[in-house]
JSON list of C-alpha atoms in Angstrom, two decimals:
[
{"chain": "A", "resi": 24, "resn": "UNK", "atom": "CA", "xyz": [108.95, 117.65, 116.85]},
{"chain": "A", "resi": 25, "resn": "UNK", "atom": "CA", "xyz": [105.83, 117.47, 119.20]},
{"chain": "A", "resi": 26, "resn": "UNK", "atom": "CA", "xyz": [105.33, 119.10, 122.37]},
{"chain": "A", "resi": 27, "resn": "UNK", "atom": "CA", "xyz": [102.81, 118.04, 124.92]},
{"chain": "A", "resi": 28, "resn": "UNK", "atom": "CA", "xyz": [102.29, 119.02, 128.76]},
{"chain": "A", "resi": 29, "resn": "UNK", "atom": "CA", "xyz": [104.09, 116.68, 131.23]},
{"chain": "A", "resi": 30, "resn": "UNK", "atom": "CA", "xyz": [100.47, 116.54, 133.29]},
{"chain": "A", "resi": 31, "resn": "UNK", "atom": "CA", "xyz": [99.54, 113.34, 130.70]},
{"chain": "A", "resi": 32, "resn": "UNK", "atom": "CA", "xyz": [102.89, 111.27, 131.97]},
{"chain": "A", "resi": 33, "resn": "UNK", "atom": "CA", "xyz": [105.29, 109.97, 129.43]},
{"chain": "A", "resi": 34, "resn": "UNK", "atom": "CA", "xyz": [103.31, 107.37, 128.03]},
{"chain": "A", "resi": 35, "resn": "UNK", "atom": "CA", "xyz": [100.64, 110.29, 126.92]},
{"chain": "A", "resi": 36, "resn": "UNK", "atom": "CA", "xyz": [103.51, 112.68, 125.46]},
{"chain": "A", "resi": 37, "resn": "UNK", "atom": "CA", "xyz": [104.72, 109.72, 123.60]},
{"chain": "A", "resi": 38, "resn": "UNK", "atom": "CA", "xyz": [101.39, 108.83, 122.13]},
{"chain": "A", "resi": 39, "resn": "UNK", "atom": "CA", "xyz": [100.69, 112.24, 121.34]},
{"chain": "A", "resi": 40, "resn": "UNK", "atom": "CA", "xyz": [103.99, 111.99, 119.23]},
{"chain": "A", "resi": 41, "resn": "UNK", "atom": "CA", "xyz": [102.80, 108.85, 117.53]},
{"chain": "A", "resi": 42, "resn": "UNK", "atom": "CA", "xyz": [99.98, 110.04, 116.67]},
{"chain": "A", "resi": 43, "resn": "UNK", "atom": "CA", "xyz": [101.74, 113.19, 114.69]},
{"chain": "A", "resi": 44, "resn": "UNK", "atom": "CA", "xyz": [103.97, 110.90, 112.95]},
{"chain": "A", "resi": 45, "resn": "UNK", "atom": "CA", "xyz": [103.21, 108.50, 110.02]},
{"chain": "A", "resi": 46, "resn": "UNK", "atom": "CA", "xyz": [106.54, 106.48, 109.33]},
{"chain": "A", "resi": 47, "resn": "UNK", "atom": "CA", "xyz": [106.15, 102.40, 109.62]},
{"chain": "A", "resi": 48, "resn": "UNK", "atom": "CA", "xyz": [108.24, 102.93, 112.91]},
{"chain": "A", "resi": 49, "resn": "UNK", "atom": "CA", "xyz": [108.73, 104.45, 116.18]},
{"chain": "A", "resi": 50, "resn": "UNK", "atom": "CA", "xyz": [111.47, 105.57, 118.51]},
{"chain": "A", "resi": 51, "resn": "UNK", "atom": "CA", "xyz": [111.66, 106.70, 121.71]},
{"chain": "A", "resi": 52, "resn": "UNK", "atom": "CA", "xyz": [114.45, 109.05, 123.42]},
{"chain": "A", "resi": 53, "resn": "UNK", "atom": "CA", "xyz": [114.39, 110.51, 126.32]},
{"chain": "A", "resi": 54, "resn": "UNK", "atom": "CA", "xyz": [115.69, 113.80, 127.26]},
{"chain": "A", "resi": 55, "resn": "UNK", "atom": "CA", "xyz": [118.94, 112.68, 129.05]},
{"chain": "A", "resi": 56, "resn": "UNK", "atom": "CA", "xyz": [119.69, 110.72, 125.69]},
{"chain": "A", "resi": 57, "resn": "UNK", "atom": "CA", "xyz": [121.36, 111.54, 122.63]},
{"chain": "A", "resi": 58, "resn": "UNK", "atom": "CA", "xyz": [121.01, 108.86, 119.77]},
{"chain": "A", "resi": 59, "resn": "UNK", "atom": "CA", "xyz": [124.47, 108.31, 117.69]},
{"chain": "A", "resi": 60, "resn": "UNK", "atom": "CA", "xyz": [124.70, 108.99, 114.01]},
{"chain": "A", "resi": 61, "resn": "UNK", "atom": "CA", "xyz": [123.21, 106.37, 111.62]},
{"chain": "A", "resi": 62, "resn": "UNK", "atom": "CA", "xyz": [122.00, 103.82, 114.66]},
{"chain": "A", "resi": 63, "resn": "UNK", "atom": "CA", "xyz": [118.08, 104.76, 113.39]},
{"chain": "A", "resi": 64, "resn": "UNK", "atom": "CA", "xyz": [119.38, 103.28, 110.20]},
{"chain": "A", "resi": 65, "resn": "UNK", "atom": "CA", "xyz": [121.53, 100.38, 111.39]},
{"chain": "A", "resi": 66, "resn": "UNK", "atom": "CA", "xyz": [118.58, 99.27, 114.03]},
{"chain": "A", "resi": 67, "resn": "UNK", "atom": "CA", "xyz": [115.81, 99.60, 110.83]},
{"chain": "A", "resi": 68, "resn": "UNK", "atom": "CA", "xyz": [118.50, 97.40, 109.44]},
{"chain": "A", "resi": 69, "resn": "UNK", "atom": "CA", "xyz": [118.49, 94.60, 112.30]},
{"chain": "A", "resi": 70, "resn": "UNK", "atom": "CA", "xyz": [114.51, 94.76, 112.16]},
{"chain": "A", "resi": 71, "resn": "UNK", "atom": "CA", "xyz": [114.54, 94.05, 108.17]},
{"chain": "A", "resi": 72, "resn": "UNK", "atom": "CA", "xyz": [116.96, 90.71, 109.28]},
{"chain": "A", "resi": 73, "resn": "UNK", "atom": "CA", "xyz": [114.26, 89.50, 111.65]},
{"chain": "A", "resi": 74, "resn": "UNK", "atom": "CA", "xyz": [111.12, 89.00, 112.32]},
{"chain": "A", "resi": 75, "resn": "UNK", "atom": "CA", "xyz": [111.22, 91.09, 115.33]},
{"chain": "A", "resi": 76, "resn": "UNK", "atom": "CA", "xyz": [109.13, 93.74, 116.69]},
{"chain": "A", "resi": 77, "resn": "UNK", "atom": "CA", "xyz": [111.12, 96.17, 118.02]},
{"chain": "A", "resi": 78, "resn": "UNK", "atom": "CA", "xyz": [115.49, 96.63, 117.49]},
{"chain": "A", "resi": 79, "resn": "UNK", "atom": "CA", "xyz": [117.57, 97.91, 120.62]},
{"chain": "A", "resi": 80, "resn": "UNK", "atom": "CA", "xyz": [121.36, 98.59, 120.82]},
{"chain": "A", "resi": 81, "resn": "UNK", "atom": "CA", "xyz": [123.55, 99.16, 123.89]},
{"chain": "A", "resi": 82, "resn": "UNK", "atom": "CA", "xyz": [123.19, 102.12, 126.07]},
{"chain": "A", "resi": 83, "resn": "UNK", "atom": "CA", "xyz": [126.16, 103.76, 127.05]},
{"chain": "A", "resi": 84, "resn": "UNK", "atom": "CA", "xyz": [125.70, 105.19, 130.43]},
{"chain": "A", "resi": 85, "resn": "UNK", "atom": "CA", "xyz": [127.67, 108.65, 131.48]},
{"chain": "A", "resi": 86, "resn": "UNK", "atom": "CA", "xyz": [127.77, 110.88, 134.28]},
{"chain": "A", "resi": 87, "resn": "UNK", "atom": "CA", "xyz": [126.23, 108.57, 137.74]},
{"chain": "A", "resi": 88, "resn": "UNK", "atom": "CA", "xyz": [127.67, 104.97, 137.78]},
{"chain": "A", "resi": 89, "resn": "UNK", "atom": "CA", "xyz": [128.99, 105.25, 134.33]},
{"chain": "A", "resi": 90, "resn": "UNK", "atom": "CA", "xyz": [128.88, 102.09, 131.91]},
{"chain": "A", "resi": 91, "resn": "UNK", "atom": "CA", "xyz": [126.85, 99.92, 129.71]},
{"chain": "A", "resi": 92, "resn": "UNK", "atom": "CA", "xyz": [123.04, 98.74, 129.61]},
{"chain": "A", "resi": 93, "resn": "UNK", "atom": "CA", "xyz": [120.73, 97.55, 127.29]},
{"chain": "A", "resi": 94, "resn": "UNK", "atom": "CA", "xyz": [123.27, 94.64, 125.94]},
{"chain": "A", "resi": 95, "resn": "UNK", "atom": "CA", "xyz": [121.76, 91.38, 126.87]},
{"chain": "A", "resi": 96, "resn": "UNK", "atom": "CA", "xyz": [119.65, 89.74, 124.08]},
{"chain": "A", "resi": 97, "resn": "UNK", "atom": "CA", "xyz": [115.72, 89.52, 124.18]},
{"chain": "A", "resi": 98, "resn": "UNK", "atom": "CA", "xyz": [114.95, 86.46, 127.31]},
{"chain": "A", "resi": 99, "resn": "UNK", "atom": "CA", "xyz": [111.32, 86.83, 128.25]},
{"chain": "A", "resi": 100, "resn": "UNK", "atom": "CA", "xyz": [112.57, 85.06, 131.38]},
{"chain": "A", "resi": 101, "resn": "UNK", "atom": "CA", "xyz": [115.22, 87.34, 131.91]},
{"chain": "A", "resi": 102, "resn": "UNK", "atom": "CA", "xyz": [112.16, 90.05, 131.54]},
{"chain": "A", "resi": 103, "resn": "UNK", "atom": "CA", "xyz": [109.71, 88.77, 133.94]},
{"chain": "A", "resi": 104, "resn": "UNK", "atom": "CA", "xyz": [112.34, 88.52, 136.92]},
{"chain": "A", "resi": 105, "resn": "UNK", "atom": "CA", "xyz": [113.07, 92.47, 135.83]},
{"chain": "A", "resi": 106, "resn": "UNK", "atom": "CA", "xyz": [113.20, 95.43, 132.78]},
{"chain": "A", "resi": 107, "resn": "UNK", "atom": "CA", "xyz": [116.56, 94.88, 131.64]},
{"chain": "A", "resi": 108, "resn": "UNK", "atom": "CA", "xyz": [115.65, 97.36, 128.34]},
{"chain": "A", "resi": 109, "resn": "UNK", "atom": "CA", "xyz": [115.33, 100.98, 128.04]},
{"chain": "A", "resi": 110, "resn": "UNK", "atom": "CA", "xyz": [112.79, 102.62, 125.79]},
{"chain": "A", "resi": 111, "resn": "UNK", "atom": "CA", "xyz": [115.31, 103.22, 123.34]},
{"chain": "A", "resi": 112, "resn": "UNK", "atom": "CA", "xyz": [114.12, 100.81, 120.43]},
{"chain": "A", "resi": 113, "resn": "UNK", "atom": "CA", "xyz": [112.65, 101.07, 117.24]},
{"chain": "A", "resi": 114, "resn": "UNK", "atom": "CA", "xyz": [109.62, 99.43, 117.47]},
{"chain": "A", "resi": 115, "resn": "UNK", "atom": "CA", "xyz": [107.49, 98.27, 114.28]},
{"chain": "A", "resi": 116, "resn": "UNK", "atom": "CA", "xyz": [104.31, 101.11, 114.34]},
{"chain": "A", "resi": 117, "resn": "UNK", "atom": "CA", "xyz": [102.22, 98.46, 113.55]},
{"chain": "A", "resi": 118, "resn": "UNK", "atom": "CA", "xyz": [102.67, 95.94, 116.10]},
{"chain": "A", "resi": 119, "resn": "UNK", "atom": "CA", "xyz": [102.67, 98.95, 118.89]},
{"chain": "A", "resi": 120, "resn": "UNK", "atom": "CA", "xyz": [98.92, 99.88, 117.79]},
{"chain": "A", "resi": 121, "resn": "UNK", "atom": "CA", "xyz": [97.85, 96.58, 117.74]},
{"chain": "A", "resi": 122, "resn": "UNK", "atom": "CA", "xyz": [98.61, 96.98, 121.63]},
{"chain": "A", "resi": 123, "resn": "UNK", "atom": "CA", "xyz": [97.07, 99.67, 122.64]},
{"chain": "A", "resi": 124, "resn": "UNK", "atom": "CA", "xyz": [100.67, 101.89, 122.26]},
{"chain": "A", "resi": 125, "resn": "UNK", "atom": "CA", "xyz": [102.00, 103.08, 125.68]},
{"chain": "A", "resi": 126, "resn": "UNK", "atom": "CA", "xyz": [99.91, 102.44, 128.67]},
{"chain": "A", "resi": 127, "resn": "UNK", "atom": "CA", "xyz": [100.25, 105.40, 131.16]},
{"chain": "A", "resi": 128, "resn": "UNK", "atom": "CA", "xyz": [101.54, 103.47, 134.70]},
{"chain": "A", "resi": 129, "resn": "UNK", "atom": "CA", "xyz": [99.81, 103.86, 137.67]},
{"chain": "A", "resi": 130, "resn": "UNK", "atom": "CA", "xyz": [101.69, 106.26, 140.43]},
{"chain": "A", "resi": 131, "resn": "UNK", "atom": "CA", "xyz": [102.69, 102.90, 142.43]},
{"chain": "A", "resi": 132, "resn": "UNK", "atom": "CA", "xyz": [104.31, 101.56, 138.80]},
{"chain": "A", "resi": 133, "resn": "UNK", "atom": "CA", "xyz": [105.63, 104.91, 138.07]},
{"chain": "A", "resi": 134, "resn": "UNK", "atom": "CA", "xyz": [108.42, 104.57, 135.11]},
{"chain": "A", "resi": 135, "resn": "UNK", "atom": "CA", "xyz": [107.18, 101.65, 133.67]},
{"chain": "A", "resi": 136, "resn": "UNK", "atom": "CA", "xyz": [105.47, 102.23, 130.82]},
{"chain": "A", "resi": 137, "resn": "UNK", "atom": "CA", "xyz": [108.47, 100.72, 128.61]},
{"chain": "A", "resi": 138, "resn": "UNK", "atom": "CA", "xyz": [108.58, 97.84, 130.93]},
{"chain": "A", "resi": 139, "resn": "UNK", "atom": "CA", "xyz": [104.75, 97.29, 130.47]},
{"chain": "A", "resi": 140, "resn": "UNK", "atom": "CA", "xyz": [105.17, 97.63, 126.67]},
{"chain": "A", "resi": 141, "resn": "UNK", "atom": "CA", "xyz": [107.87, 94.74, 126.43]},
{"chain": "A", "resi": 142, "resn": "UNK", "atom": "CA", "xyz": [105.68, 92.24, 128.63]},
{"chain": "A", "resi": 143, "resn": "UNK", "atom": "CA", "xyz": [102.96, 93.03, 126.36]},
{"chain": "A", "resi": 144, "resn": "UNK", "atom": "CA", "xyz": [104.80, 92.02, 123.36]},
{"chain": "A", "resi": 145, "resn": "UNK", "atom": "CA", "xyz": [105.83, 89.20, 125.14]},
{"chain": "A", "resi": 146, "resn": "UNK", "atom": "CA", "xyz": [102.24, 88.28, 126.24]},
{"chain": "A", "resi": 147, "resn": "UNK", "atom": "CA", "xyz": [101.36, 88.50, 122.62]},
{"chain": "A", "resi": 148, "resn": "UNK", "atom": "CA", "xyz": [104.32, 86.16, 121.45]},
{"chain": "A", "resi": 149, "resn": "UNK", "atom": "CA", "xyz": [106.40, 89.51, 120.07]},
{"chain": "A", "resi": 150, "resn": "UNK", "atom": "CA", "xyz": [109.99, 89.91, 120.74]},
{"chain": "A", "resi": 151, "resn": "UNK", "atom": "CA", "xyz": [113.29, 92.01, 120.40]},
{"chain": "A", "resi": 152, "resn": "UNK", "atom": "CA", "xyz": [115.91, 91.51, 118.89]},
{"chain": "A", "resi": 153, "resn": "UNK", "atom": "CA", "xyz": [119.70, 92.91, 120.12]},
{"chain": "A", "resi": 154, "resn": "UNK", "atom": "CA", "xyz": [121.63, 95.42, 117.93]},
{"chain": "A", "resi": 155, "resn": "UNK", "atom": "CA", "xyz": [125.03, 94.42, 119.46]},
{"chain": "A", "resi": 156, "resn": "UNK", "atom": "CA", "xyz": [126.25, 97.99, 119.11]},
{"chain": "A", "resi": 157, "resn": "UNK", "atom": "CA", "xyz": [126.53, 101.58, 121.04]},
{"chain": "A", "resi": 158, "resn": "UNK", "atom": "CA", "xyz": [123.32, 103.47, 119.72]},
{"chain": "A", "resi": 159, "resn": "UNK", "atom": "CA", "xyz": [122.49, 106.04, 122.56]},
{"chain": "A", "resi": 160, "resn": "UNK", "atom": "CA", "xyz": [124.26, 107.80, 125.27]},
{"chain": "A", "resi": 161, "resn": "UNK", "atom": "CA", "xyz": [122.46, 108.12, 128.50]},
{"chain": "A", "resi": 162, "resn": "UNK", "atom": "CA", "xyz": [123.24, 111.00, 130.45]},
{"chain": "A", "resi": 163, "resn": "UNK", "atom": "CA", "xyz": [123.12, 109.66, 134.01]},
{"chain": "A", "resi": 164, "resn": "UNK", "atom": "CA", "xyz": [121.83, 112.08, 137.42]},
{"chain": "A", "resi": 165, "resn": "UNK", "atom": "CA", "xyz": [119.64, 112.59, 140.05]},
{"chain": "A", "resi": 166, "resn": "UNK", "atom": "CA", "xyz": [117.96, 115.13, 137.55]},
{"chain": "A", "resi": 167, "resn": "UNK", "atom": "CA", "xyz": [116.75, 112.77, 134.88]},
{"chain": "A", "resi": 168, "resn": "UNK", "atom": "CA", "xyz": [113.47, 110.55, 134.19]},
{"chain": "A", "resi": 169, "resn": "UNK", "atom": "CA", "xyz": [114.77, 107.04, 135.13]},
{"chain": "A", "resi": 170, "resn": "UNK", "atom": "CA", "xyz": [116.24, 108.38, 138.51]},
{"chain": "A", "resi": 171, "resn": "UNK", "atom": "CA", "xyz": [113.45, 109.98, 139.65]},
{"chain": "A", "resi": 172, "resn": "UNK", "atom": "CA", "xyz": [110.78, 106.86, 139.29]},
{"chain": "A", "resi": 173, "resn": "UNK", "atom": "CA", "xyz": [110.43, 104.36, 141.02]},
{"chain": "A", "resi": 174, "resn": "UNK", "atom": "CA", "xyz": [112.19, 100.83, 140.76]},
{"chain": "A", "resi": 175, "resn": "UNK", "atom": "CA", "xyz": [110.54, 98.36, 138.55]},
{"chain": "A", "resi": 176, "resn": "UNK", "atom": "CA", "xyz": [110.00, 95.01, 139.69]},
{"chain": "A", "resi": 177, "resn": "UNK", "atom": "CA", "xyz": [110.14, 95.02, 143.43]},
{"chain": "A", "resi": 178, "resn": "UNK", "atom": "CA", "xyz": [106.90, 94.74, 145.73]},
{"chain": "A", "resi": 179, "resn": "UNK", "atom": "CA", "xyz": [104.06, 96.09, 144.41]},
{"chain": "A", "resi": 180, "resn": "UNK", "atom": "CA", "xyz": [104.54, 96.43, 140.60]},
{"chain": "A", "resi": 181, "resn": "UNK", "atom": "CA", "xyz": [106.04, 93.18, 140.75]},
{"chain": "A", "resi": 182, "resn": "UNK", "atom": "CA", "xyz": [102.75, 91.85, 141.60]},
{"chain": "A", "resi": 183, "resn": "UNK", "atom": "CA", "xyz": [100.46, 94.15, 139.22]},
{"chain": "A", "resi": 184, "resn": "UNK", "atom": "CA", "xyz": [102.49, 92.69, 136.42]},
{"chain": "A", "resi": 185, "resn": "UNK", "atom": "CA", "xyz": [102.30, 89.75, 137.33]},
{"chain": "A", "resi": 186, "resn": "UNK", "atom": "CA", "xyz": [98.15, 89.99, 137.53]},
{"chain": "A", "resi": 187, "resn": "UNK", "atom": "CA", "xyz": [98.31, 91.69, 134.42]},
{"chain": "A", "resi": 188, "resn": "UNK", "atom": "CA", "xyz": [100.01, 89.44, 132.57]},
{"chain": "A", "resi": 189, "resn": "UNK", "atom": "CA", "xyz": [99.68, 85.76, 134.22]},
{"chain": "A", "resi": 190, "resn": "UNK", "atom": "CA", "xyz": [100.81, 83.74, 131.18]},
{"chain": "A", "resi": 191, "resn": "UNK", "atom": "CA", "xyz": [104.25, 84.85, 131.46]},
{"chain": "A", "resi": 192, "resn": "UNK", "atom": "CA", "xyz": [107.22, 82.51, 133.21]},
{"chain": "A", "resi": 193, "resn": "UNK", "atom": "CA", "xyz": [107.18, 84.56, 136.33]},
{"chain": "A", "resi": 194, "resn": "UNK", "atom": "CA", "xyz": [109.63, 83.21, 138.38]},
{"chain": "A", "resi": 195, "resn": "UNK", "atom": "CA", "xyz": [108.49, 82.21, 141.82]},
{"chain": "A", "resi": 196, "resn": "UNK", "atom": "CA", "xyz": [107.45, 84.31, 144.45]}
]
């Protein structure tokens, strides 16, 4: 476990935790999440079937508008109209620090760094691939991470991403 001051944003805290670790992957969870038993292990599992980056399951969403996310299969044009993932995946170490790892967002893009990171891979010709099972709960509230940022993929940061990554099929304006 690795601790790190808030100040650096989450994409610092989470690099600070990569750093500290030396396993072949990496997973992110969030506070308001609690991973299930054995989905590290049944994710590495769907990751040593492919040729993927990074494994995600299904979210299960609790508390505020209850339900599933995280369930539709890797679509980079699914992605560029919108982050349809959560940062819940277990992402090859490798291929993350071949990137750069987590960019911190800027204030405007706030809660994006997991978007970012998936139209990076995409840029790069990486992709997901879809664990069609429950692997984290997501305690949903006004209190927690997701609800506090801002929307991804509306206005501004819609057109920051696009700049930042103009080879993508972004749909058009």
């Amino acid at each position: 476990l690795v601790t790190k001051s808030a100040h650096g944003g989450p994409a610092a805290v989470r690099h600070s935790g990569v750093e500290a670790s030396r396993a072949p992957f990496v997973f992110f969870l969030d506070s308001e999440e609690t991973l299930y038993p054995k989905a590290l292990a049944r994710l590495r599992g769907a990751l040593a079937e492919s040729a993927a980056t990074f494994a995600y399951g299904i979210v299960q969403r609790v508390g505020v508008e209850p339900g599933l996310s995280n369930y539709l299969p890797w679509d980079v044009d699914r992605l560029c109209t919108g982050n349809y993932l959560s940062g819940a995946a277990l992402v090859r170490r490798q291929a993350l620090e071949q990137l750069g790892g987590l960019q911190e967002a800027p204030v405007t893009m706030s809660g994006s760094e997991e978007y970012d990171l998936w139209l990076r891979f995409a840029a790069e010709g990486y992709h997901g691939t879809l664990l069609p099972e429950v692997v984290v709960r997501r305690q949903n509230g006004p209190r927690n991470r997701l609800s506090r940022t801002k929307t991804v993929g509306r206005g501004e940061p819609d057109r920051r991403l696009r700049d930042r990554y103009p080879a993508l099929p972004w749909p058009a304006p």
